[in-house]
PDB file of C-alpha atoms in Angstrom:
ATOM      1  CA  UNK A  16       0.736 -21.284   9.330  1.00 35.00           C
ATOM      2  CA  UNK A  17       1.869 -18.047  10.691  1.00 39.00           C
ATOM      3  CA  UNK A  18      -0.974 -18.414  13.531  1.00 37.00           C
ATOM      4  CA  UNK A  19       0.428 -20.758  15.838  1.00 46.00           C
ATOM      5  CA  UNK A  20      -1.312 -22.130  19.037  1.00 48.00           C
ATOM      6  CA  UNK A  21       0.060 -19.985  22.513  1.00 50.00           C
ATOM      7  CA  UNK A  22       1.830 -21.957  25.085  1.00 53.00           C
ATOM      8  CA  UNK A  23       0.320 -24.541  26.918  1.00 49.00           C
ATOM      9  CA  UNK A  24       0.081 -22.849  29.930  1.00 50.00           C
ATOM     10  CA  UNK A  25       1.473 -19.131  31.531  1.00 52.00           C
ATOM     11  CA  UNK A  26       1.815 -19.050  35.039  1.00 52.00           C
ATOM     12  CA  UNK A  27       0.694 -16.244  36.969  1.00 50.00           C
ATOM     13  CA  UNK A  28       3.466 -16.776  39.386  1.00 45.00           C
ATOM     14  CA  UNK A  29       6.451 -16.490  37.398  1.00 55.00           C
ATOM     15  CA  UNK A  30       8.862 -13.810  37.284  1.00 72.00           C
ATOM     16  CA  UNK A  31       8.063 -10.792  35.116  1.00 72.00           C
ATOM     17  CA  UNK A  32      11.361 -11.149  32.531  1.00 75.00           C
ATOM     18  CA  UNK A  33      10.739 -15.026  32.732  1.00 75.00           C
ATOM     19  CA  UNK A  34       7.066 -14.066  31.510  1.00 78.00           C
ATOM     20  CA  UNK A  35       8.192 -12.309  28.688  1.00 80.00           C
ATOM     21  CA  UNK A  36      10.931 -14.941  27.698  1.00 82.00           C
ATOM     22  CA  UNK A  37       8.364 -17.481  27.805  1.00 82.00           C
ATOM     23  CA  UNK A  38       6.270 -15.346  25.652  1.00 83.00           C
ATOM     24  CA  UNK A  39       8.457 -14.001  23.287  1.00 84.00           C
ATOM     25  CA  UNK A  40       8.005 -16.507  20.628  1.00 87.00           C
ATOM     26  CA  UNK A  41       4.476 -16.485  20.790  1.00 88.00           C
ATOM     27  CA  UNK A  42       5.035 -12.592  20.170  1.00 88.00           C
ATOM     28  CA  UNK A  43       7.312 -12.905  17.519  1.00 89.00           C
ATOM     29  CA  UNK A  44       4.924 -14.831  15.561  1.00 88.00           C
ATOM     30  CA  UNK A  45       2.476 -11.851  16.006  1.00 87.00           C
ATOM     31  CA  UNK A  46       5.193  -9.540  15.022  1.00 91.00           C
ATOM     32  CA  UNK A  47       5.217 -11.305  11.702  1.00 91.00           C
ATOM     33  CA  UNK A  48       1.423 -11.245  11.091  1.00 91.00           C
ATOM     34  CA  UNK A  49       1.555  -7.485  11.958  1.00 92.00           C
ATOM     35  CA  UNK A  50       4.891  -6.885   8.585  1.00 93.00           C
ATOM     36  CA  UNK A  51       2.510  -8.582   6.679  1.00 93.00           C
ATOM     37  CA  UNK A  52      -0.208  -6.573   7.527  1.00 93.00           C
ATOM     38  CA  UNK A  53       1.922  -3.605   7.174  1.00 93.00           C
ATOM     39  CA  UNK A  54       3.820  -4.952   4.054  1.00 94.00           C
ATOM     40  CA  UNK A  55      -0.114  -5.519   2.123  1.00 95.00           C
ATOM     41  CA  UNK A  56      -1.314  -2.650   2.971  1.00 94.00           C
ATOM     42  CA  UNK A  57       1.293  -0.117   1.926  1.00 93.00           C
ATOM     43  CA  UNK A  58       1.288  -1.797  -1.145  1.00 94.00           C
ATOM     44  CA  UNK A  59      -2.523  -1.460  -1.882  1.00 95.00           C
ATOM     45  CA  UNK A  60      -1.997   1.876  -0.657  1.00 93.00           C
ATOM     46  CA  UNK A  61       0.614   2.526  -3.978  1.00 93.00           C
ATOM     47  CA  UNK A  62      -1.424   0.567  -6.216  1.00 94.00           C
ATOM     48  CA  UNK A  63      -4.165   2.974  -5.599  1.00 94.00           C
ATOM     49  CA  UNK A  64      -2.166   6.462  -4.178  1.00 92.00           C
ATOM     50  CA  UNK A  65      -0.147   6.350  -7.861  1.00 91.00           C
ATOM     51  CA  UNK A  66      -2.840   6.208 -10.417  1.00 92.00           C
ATOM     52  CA  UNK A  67      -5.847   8.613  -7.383  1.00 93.00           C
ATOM     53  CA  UNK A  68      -2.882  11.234  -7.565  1.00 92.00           C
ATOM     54  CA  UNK A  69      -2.809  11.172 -11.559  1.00 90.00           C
ATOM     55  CA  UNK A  70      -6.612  11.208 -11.487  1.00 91.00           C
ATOM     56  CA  UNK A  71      -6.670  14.222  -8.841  1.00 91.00           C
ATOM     57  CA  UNK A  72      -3.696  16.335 -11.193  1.00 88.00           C
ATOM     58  CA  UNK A  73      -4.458  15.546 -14.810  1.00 88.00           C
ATOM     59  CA  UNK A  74      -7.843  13.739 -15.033  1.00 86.00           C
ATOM     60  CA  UNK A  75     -11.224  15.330 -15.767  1.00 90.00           C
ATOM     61  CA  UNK A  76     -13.588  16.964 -13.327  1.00 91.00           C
ATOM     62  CA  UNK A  77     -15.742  14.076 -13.191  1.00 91.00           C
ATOM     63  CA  UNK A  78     -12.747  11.833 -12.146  1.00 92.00           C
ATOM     64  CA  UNK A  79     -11.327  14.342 -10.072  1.00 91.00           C
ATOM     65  CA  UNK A  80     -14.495  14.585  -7.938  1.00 94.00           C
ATOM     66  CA  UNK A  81     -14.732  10.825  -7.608  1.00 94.00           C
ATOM     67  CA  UNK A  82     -11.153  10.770  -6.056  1.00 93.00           C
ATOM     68  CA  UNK A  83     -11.837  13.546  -4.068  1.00 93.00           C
ATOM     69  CA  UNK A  84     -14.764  11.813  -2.427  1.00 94.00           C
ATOM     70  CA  UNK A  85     -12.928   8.564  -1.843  1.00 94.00           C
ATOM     71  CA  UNK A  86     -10.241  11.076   0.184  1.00 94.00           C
ATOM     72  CA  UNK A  87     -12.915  12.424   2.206  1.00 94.00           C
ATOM     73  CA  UNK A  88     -14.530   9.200   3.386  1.00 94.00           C
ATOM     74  CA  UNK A  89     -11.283   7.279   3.824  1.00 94.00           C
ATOM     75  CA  UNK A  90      -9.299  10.244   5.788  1.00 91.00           C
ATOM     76  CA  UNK A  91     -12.606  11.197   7.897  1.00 91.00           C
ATOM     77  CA  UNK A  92     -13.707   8.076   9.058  1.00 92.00           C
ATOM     78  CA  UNK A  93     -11.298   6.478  11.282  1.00 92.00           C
ATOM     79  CA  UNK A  94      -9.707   2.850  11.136  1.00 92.00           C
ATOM     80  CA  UNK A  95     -11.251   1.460  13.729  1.00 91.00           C
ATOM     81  CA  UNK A  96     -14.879   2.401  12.391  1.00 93.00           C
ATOM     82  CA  UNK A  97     -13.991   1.393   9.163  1.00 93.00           C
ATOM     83  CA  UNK A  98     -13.128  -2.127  10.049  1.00 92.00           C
ATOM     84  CA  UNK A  99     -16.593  -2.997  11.598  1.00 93.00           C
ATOM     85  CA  UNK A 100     -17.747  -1.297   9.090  1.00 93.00           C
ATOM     86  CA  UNK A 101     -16.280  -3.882   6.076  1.00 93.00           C
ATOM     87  CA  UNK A 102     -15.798  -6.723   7.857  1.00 91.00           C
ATOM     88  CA  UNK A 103     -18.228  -7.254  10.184  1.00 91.00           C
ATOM     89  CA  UNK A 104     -20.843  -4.800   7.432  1.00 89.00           C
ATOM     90  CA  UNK A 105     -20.018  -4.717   3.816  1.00 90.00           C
ATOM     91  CA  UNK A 106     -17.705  -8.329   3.535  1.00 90.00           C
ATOM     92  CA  UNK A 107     -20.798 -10.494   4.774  1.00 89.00           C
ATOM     93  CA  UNK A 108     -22.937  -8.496   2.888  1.00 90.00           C
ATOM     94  CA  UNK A 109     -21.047  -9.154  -0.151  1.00 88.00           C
ATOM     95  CA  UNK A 110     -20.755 -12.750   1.090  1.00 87.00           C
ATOM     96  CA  UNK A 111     -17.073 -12.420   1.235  1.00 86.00           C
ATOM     97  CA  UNK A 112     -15.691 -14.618   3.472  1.00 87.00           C
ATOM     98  CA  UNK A 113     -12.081 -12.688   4.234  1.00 88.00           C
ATOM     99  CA  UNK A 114      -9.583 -13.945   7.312  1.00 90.00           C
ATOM    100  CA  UNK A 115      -9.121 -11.483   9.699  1.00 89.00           C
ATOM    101  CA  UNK A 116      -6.018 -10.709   8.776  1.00 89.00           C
ATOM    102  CA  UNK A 117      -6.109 -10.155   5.073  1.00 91.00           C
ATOM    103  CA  UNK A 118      -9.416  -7.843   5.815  1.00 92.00           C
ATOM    104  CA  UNK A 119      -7.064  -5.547   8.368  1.00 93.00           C
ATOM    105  CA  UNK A 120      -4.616  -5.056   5.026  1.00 94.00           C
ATOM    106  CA  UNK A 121      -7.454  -4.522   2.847  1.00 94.00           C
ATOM    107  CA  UNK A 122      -8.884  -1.746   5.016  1.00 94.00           C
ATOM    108  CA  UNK A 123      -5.655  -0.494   6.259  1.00 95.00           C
ATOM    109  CA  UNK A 124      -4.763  -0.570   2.475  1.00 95.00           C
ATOM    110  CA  UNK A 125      -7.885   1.715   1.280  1.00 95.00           C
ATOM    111  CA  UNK A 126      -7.111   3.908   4.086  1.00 94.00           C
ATOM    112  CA  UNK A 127      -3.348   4.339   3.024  1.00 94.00           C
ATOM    113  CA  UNK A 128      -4.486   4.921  -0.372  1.00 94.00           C
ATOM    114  CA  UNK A 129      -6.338   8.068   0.317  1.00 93.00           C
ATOM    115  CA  UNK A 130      -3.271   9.808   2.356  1.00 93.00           C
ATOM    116  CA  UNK A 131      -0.664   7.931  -0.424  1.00 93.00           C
ATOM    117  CA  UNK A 132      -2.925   9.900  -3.071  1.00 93.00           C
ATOM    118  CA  UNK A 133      -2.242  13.102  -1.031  1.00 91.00           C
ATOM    119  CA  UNK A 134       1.198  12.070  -0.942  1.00 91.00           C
ATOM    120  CA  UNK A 135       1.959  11.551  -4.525  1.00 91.00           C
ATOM    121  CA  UNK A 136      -0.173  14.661  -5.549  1.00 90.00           C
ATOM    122  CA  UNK A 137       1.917  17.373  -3.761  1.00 88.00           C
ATOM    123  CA  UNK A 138       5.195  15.351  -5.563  1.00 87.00           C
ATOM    124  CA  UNK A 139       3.342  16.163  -9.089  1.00 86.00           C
ATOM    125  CA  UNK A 140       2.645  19.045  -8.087  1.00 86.00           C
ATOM    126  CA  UNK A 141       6.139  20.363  -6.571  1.00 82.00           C
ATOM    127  CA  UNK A 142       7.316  19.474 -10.296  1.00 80.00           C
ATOM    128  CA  UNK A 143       8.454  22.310 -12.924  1.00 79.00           C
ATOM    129  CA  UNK A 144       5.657  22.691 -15.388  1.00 76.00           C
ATOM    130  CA  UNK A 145       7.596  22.987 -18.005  1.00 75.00           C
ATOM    131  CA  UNK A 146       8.537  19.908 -18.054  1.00 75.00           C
ATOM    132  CA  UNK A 147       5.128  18.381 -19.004  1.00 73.00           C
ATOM    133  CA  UNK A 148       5.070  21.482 -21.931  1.00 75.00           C
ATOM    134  CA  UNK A 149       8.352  20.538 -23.429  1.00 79.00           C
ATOM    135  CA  UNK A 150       7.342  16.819 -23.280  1.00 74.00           C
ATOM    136  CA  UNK A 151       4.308  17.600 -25.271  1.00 73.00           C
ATOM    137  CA  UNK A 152       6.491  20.076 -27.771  1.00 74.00           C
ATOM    138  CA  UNK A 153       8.329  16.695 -28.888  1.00 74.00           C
ATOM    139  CA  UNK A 154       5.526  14.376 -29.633  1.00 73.00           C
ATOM    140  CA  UNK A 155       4.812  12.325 -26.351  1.00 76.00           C
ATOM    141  CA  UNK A 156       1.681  11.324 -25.464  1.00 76.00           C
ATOM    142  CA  UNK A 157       0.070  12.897 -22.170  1.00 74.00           C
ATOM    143  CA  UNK A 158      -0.213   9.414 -20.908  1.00 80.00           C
ATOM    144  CA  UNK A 159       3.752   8.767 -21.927  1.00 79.00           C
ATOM    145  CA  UNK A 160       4.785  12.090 -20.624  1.00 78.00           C
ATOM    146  CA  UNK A 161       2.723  11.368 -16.824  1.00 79.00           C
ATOM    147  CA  UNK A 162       4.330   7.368 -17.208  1.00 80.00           C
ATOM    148  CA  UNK A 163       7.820   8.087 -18.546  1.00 79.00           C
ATOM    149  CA  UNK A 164       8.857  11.417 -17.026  1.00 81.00           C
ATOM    150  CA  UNK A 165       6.423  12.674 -13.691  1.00 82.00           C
ATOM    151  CA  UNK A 166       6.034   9.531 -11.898  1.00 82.00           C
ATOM    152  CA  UNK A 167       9.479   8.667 -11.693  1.00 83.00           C
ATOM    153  CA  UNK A 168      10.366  11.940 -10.620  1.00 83.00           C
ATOM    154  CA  UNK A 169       7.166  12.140  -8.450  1.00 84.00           C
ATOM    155  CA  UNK A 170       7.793   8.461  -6.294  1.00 84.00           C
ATOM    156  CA  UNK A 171      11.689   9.679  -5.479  1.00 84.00           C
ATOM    157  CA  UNK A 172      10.167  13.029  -4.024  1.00 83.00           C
ATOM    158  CA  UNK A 173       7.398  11.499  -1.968  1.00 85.00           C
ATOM    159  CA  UNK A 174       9.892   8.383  -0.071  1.00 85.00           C
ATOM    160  CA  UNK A 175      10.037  10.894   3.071  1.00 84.00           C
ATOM    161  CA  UNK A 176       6.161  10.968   3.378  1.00 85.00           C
ATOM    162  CA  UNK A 177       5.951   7.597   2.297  1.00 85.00           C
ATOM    163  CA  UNK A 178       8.276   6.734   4.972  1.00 85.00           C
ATOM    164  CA  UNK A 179       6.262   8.554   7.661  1.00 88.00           C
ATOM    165  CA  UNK A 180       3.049   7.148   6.435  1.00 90.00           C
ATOM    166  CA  UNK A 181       4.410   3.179   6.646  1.00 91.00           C
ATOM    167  CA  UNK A 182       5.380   4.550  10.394  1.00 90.00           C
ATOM    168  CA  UNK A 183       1.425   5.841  10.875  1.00 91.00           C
ATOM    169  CA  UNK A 184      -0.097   2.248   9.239  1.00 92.00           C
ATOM    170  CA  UNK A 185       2.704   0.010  11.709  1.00 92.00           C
ATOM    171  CA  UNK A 186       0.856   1.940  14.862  1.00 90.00           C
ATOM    172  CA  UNK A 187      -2.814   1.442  13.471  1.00 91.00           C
ATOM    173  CA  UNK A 188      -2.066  -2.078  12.530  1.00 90.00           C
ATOM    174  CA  UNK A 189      -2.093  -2.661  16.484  1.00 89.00           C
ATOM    175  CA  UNK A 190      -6.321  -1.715  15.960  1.00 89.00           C
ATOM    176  CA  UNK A 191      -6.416  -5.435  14.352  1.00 88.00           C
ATOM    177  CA  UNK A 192      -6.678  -7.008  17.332  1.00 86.00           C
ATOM    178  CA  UNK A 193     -10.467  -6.191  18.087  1.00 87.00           C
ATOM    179  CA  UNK A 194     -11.381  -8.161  14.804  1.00 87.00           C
ATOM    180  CA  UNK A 195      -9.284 -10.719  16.397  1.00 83.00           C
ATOM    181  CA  UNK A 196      -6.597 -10.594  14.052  1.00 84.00           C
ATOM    182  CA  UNK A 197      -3.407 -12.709  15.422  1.00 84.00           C
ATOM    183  CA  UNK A 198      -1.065  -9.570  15.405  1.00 87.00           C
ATOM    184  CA  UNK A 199       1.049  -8.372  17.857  1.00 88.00           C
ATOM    185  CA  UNK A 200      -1.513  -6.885  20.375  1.00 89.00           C
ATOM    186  CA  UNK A 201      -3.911  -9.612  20.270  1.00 87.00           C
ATOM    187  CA  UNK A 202      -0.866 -12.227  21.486  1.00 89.00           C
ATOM    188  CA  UNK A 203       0.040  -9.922  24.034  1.00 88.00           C
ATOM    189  CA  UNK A 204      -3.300  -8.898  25.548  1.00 87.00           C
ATOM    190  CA  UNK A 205      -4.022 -12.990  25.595  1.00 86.00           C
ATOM    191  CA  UNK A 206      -0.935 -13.420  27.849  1.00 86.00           C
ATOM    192  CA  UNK A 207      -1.270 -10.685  29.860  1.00 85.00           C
ATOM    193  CA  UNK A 208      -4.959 -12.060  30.540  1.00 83.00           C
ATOM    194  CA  UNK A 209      -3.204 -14.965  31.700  1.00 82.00           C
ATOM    195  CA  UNK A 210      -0.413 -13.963  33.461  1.00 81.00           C
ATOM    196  CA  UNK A 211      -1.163 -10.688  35.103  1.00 82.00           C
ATOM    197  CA  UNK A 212       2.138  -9.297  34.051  1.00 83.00           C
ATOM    198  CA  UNK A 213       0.431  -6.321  31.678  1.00 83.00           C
ATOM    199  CA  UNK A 214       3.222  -3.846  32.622  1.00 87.00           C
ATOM    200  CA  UNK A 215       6.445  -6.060  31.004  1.00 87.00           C
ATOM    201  CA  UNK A 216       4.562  -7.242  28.185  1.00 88.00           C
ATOM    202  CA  UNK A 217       2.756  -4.557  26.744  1.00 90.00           C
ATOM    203  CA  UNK A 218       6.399  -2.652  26.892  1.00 91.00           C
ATOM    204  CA  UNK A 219       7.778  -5.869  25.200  1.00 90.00           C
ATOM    205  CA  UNK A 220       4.771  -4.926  22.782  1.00 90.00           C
ATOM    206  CA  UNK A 221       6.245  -1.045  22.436  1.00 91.00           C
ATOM    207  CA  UNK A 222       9.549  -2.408  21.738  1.00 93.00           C
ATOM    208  CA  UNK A 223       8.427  -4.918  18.666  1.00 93.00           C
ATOM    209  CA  UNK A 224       6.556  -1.943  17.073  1.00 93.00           C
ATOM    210  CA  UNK A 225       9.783   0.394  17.908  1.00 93.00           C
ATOM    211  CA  UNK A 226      11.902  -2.391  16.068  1.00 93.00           C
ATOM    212  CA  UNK A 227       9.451  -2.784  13.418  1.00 92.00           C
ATOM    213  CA  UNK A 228       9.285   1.388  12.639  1.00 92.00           C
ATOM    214  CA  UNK A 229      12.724   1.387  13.074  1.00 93.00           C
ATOM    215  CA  UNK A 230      13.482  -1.195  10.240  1.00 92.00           C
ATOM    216  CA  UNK A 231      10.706  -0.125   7.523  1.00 89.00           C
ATOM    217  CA  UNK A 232      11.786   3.906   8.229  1.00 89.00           C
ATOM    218  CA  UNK A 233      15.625   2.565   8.274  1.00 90.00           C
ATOM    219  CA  UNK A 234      14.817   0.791   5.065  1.00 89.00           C
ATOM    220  CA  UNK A 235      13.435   3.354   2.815  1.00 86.00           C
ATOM    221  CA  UNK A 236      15.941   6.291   4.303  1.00 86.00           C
ATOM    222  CA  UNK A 237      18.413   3.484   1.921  1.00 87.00           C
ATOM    223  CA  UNK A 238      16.102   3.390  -0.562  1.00 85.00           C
ATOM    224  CA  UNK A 239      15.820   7.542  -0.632  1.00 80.00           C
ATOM    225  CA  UNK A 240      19.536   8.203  -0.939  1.00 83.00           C
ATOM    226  CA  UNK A 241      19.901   5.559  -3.280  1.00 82.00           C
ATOM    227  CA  UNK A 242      17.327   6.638  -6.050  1.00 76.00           C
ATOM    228  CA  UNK A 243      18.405  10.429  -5.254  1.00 74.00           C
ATOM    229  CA  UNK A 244      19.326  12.362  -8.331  1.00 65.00           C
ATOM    230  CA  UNK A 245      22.624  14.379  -7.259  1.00 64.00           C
ATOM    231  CA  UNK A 246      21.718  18.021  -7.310  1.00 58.00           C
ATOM    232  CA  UNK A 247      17.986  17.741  -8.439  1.00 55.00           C
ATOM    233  CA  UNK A 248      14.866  19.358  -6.268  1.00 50.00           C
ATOM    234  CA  UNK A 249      11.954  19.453  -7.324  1.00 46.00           C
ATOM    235  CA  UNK A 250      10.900  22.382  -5.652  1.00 44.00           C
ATOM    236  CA  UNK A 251      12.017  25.100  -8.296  1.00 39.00           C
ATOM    237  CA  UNK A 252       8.586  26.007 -10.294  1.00 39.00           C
ATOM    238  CA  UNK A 253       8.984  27.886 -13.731  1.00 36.00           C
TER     239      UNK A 253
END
């Protein structure tokens, strides 16, 4: 159980680096909750960004005007109206009876979505034309040509926004906490109730989500120059 119970007891009178020591486990245990918050919603966010920015390129009007709505709302309401809105709004009225913590990913997730979308869109978009043409000329399917031959080419392109946008979730994921959500700023703003020792902690806090941003970023920099195709941009247009 990745919530754990906080220390028995923080005493106002200890030393500020003794307050963080004592804390940091506590912390660490909210810097987990917050990956997996993080780690779920960036993958709702590609579940739906993939398919929304096939729908927004190639579908028909009707589709395309759906997605475009869903942009709208998701990218003009912000986060921390949208989760009272769902959980303490739409989840109970659906009778939905979500932890805290999966409902931050969920919302976080439908929020990513509607920027991934955007994302993976402009990499369609930045590809030659002619490629979809001269797919067609030898007998592929629209839905084989979009499968097969964009989207590959498409997700390598968009890894530097992607990157940036996994950097933009990490920092909102620190909203959980008024939902109560056991994350990284709900562990520290409960022992800096307790202690009194906001300044060291809350940079403790700054230095978990620095560590965090710099591992996911790290991460898919690797993942960019691996699945780079020597020599290839797709910014040349026909």
């Amino acid at each position: 159980m990745l919530f754990r119970s906080p220390p028995a007891s923080f005493c106002p009178m200890e030393s500020q680096l003794d307050t963080v020591l004592t804390a940091l486990p506590y912390l660490l245990a909210g810097t987990v909750n917050t990956a997996l918050i993080v780690i779920a919603a960036m993958a709702i966010g590609l579940c739906i960004g993939v398919p929304a920015a096939a729908g927004l390129v190639y579908g028909p009007q009707g589709l395309r005007r759906a997605l475009s709505a869903y942009l709208w709302f998701f990218r003009g309401v912000p986060v921390l109206t949208l989760l009272f809105l769902f959980y303490f709004g739409l989840f109970p009225l659906l009778h939905l009876q979500i932890p805290a913590l999966a409902a931050v990913a969920v919302v976080l997730g439908l929020t990513t979505g509607a920027y991934q979308a955007n994302i993976f869109r402009g990499a369609i978009l930045s590809l030659p034309r002619g490629q979809f043409r001269a797919a067609s000329a030898l007998g592929m399917s629209n839905q084989a040509v979009i499968r097969s031959i964009i989207l590959p080419q498409a997700l390598r392109l968009a890894i530097p926004a992607w990157s940036n946008e996994y950097s933009i979730i990490l920092k909102d994921s620190a909203l959980a906490f008024v939902i109560g959500a056991p994350e990284i700023m709900a562990r520290t703003q409960f022992v800096a109730s307790r202690t009194y020792q906001h300044l060291p902690l809350y940079l403790a806090a700054g230095l978990l989500y620095f560590l965090l941003t710099w591992v996911g970023v790290a991460a898919l920099r690797r993942l960019e120059r691996r699945v780079r195709i020597p020599g290839y941009s797709g910014e040349a247009r026909p």
